[in-house]
C-alpha positions as a LaTeX table, in Angstrom:
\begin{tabular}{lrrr}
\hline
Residue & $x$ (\AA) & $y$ (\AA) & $z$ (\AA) \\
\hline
Unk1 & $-56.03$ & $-6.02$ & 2.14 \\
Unk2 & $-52.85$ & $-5.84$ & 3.86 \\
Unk3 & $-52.18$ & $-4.24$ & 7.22 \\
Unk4 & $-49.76$ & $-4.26$ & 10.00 \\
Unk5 & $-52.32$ & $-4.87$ & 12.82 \\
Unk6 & $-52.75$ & $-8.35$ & 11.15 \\
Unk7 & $-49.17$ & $-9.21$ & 11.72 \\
Unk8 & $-47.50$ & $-10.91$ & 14.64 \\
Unk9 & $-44.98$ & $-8.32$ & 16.23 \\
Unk10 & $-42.54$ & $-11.20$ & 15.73 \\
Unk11 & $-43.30$ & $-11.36$ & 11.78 \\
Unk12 & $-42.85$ & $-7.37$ & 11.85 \\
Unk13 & $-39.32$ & $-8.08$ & 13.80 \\
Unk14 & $-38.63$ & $-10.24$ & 10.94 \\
Unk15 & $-39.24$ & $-8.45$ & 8.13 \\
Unk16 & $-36.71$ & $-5.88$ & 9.22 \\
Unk17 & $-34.54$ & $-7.28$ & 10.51 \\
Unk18 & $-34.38$ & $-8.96$ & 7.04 \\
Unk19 & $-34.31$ & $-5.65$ & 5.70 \\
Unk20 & $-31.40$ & $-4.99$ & 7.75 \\
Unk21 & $-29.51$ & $-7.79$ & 6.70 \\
Unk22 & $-29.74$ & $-6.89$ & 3.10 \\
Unk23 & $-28.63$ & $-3.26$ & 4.11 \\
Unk24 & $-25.62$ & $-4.65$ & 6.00 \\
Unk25 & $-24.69$ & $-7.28$ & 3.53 \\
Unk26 & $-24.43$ & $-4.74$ & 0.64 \\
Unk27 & $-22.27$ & $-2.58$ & 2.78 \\
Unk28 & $-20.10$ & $-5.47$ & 3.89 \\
Unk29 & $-19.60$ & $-6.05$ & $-0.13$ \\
Unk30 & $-18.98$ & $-2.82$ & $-0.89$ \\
Unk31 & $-16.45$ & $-2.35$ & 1.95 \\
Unk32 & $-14.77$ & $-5.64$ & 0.84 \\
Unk33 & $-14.71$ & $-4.92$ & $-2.53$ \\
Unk34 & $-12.68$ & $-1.21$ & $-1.31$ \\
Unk35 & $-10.23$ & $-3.04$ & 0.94 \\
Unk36 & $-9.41$ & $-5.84$ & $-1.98$ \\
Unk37 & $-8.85$ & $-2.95$ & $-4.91$ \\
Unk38 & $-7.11$ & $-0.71$ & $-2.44$ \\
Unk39 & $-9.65$ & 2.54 & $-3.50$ \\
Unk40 & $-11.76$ & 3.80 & $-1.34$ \\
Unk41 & $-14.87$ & 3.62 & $-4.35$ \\
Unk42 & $-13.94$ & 0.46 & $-6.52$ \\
Unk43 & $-16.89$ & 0.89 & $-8.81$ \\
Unk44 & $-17.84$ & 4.17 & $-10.38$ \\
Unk45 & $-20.72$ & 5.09 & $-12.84$ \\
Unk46 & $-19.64$ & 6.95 & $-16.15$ \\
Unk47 & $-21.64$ & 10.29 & $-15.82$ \\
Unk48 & $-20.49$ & 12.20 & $-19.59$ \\
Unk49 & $-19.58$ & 11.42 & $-23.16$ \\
Unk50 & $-15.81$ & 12.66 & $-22.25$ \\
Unk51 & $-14.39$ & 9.18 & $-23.04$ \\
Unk52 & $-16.36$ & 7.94 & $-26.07$ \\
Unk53 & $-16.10$ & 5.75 & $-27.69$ \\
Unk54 & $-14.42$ & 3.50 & $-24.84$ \\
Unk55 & $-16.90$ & 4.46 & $-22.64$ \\
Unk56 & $-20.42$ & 5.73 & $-22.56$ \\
Unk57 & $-22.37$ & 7.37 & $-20.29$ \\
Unk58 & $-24.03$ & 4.88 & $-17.92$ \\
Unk59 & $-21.08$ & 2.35 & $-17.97$ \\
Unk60 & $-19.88$ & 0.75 & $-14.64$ \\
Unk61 & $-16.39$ & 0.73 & $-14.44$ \\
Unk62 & $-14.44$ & $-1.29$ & $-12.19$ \\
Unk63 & $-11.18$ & $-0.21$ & $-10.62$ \\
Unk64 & $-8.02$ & $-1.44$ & $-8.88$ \\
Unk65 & $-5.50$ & 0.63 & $-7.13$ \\
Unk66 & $-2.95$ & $-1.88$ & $-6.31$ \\
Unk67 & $-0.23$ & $-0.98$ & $-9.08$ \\
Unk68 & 0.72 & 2.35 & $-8.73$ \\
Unk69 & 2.84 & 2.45 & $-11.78$ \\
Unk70 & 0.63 & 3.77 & $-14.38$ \\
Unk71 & 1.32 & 3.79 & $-18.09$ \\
Unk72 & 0.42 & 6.31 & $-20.35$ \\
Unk73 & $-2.89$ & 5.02 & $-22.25$ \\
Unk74 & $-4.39$ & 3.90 & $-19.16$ \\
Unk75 & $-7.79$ & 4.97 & $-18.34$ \\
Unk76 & $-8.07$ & 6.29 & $-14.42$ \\
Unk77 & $-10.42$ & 7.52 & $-12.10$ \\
Unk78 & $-8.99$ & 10.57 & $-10.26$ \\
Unk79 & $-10.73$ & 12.73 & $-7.85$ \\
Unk80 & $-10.04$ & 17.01 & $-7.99$ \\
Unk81 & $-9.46$ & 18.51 & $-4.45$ \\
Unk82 & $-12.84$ & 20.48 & $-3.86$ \\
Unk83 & $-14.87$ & 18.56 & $-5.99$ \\
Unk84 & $-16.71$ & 15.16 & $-5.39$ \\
Unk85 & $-17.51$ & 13.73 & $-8.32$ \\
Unk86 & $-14.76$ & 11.71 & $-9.39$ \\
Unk87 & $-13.38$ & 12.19 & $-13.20$ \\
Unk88 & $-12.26$ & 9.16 & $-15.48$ \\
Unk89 & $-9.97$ & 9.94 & $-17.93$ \\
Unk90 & $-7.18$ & 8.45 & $-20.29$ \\
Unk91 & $-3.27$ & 9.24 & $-18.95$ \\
Unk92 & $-1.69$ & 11.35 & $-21.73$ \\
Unk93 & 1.67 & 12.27 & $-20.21$ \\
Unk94 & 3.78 & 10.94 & $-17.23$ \\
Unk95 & 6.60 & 12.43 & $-15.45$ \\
Unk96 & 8.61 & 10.69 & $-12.43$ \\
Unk97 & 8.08 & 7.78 & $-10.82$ \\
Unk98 & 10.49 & 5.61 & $-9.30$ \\
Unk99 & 12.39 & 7.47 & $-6.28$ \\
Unk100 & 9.92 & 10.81 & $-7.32$ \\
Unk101 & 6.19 & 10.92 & $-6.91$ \\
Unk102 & 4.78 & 9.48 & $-10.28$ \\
Unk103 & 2.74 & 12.74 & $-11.97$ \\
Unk104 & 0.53 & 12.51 & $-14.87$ \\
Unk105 & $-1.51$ & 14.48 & $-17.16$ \\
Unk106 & $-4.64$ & 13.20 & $-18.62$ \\
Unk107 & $-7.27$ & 13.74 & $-21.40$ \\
Unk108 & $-10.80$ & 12.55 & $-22.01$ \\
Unk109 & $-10.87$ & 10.64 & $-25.21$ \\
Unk110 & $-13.79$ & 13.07 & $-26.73$ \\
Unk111 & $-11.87$ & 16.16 & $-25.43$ \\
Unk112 & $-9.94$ & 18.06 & $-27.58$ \\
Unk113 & $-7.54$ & 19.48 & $-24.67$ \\
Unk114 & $-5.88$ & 18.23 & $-21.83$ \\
Unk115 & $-7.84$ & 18.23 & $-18.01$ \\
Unk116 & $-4.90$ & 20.95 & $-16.71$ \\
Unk117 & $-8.17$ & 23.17 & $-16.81$ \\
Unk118 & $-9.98$ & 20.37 & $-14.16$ \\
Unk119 & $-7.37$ & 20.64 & $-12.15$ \\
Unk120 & $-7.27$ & 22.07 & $-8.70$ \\
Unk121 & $-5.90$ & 25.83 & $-9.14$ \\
Unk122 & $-2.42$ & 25.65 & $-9.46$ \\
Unk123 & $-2.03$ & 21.96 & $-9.90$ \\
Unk124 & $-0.34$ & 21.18 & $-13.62$ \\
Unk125 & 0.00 & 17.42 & $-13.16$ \\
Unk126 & $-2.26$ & 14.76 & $-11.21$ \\
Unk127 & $-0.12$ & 13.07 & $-8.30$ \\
Unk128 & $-0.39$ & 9.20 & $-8.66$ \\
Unk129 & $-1.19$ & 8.70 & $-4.96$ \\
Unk130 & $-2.81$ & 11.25 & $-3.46$ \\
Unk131 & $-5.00$ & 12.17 & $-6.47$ \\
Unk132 & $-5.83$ & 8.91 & $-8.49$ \\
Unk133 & $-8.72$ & 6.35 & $-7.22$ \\
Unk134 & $-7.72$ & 3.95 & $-9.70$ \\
Unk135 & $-7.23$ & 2.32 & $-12.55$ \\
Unk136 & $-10.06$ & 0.52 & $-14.73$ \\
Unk137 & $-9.74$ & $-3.38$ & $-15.41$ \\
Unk138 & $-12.97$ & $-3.78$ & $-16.63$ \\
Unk139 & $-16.57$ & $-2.64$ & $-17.17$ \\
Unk140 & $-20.04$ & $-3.42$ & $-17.71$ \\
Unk141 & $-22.06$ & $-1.19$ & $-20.10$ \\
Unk142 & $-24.91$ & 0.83 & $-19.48$ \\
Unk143 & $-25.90$ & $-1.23$ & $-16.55$ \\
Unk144 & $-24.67$ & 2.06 & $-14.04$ \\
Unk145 & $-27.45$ & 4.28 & $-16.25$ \\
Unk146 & $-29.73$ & 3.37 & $-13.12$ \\
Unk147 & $-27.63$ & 5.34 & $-10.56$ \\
Unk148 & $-27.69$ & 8.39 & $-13.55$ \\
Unk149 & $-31.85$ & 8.16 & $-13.33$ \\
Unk150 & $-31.98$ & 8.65 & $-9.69$ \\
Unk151 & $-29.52$ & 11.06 & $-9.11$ \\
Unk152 & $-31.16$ & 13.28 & $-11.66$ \\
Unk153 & $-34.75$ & 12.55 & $-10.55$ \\
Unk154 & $-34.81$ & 12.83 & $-7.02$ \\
Unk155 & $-37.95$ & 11.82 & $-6.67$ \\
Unk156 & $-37.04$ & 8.35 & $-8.34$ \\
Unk157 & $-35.00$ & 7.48 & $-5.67$ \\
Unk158 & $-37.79$ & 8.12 & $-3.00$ \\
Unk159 & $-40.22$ & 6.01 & $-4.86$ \\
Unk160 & $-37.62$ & 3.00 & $-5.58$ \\
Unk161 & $-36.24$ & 3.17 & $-1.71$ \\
Unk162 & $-40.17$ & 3.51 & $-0.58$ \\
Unk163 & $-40.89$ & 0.25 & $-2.76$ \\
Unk164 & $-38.29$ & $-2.13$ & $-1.81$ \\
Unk165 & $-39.24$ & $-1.03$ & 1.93 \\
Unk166 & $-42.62$ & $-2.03$ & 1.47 \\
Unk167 & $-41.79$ & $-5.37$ & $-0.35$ \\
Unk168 & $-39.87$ & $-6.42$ & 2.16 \\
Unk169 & $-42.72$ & $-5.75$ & 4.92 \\
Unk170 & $-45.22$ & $-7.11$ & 3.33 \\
Unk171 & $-43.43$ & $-10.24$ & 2.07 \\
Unk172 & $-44.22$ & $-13.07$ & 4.22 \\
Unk173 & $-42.43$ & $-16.45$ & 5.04 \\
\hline
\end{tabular}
């Protein structure tokens, strides 16, 4: 049976600070990751059936902010002023660009309407570089429909986070 009062206080000073490690090492990806992409999330999870058949729900998408003229066809992540869950959808319509802010107007592919109703109130058209997180180059399917599981079954999370915690203390070297 496993208990802490049969580990050294070093082996407990171990086993978290290995836990730490992996905790700061994740972040240190994801932060590199942000600053090489040039968006602030370069990885987003596909959370609704607006974009079939390109997408599907529980695809990881991965994005890249460095060219900010967009083309219409191209599928971007965009985030709404006053809402936090960011919204992928294909550009539809573009107006500007060059000396004047680039605007566009996008649609989910399994929409039958344009997002003006997404929209922030009074906003027609998306600004390229205030509103857009980026662009997608690529994805990996269904692999994100993790992140969908915990975030609708809280308790999920708990158990997973609880788990890995113990595994790591109990592991020994």
């Amino acid at each position: 049976m496993f208990s802490f009062t049969n580990m050294q206080p070093r082996q407990v000073l171990t086993q978290v600070l290995n836990f730490a490690l992996i905790l700061s090492t994740a972040f240190m990806l994801w932060k590199g990751l942000s600053i090489a992409a040039d968006s602030p999330s370069p990885i987003v999870v596909v959370l609704s059936g607006s974009m079939e058949p390109a997408f599907q729900r529980g695809d990881i998408l991965l994005l890249w902010n460095r060219g900010m003229d967009t083309q219409i066809g191209e599928v971007v992540v965009y985030n709404v002023k006053g809402k936090d869950i960011p919204i992928v959808h294909r550009v539809v319509r573009r107006f500007g660009g060059g000396d004047k802010s680039l605007k566009l107007l996008t649609k989910g592919d399994n929409n039958l309407a344009d997002d003006t109703e997404l929209y922030a109130r009074g906003q027609a058209y998306l600004d390229r570089s205030k509103d857009v997180i980026g662009s997608v180059v690529g994805y990996i399917p269904f692999v994100g429909y993790v992140t969908i599981l915990l975030s609708e079954h809280p308790w999920l999370k708990t158990a997973m986070l609880g788990l890995m915690g113990l595994m790591v203390v109990i592991q020994r070297e």
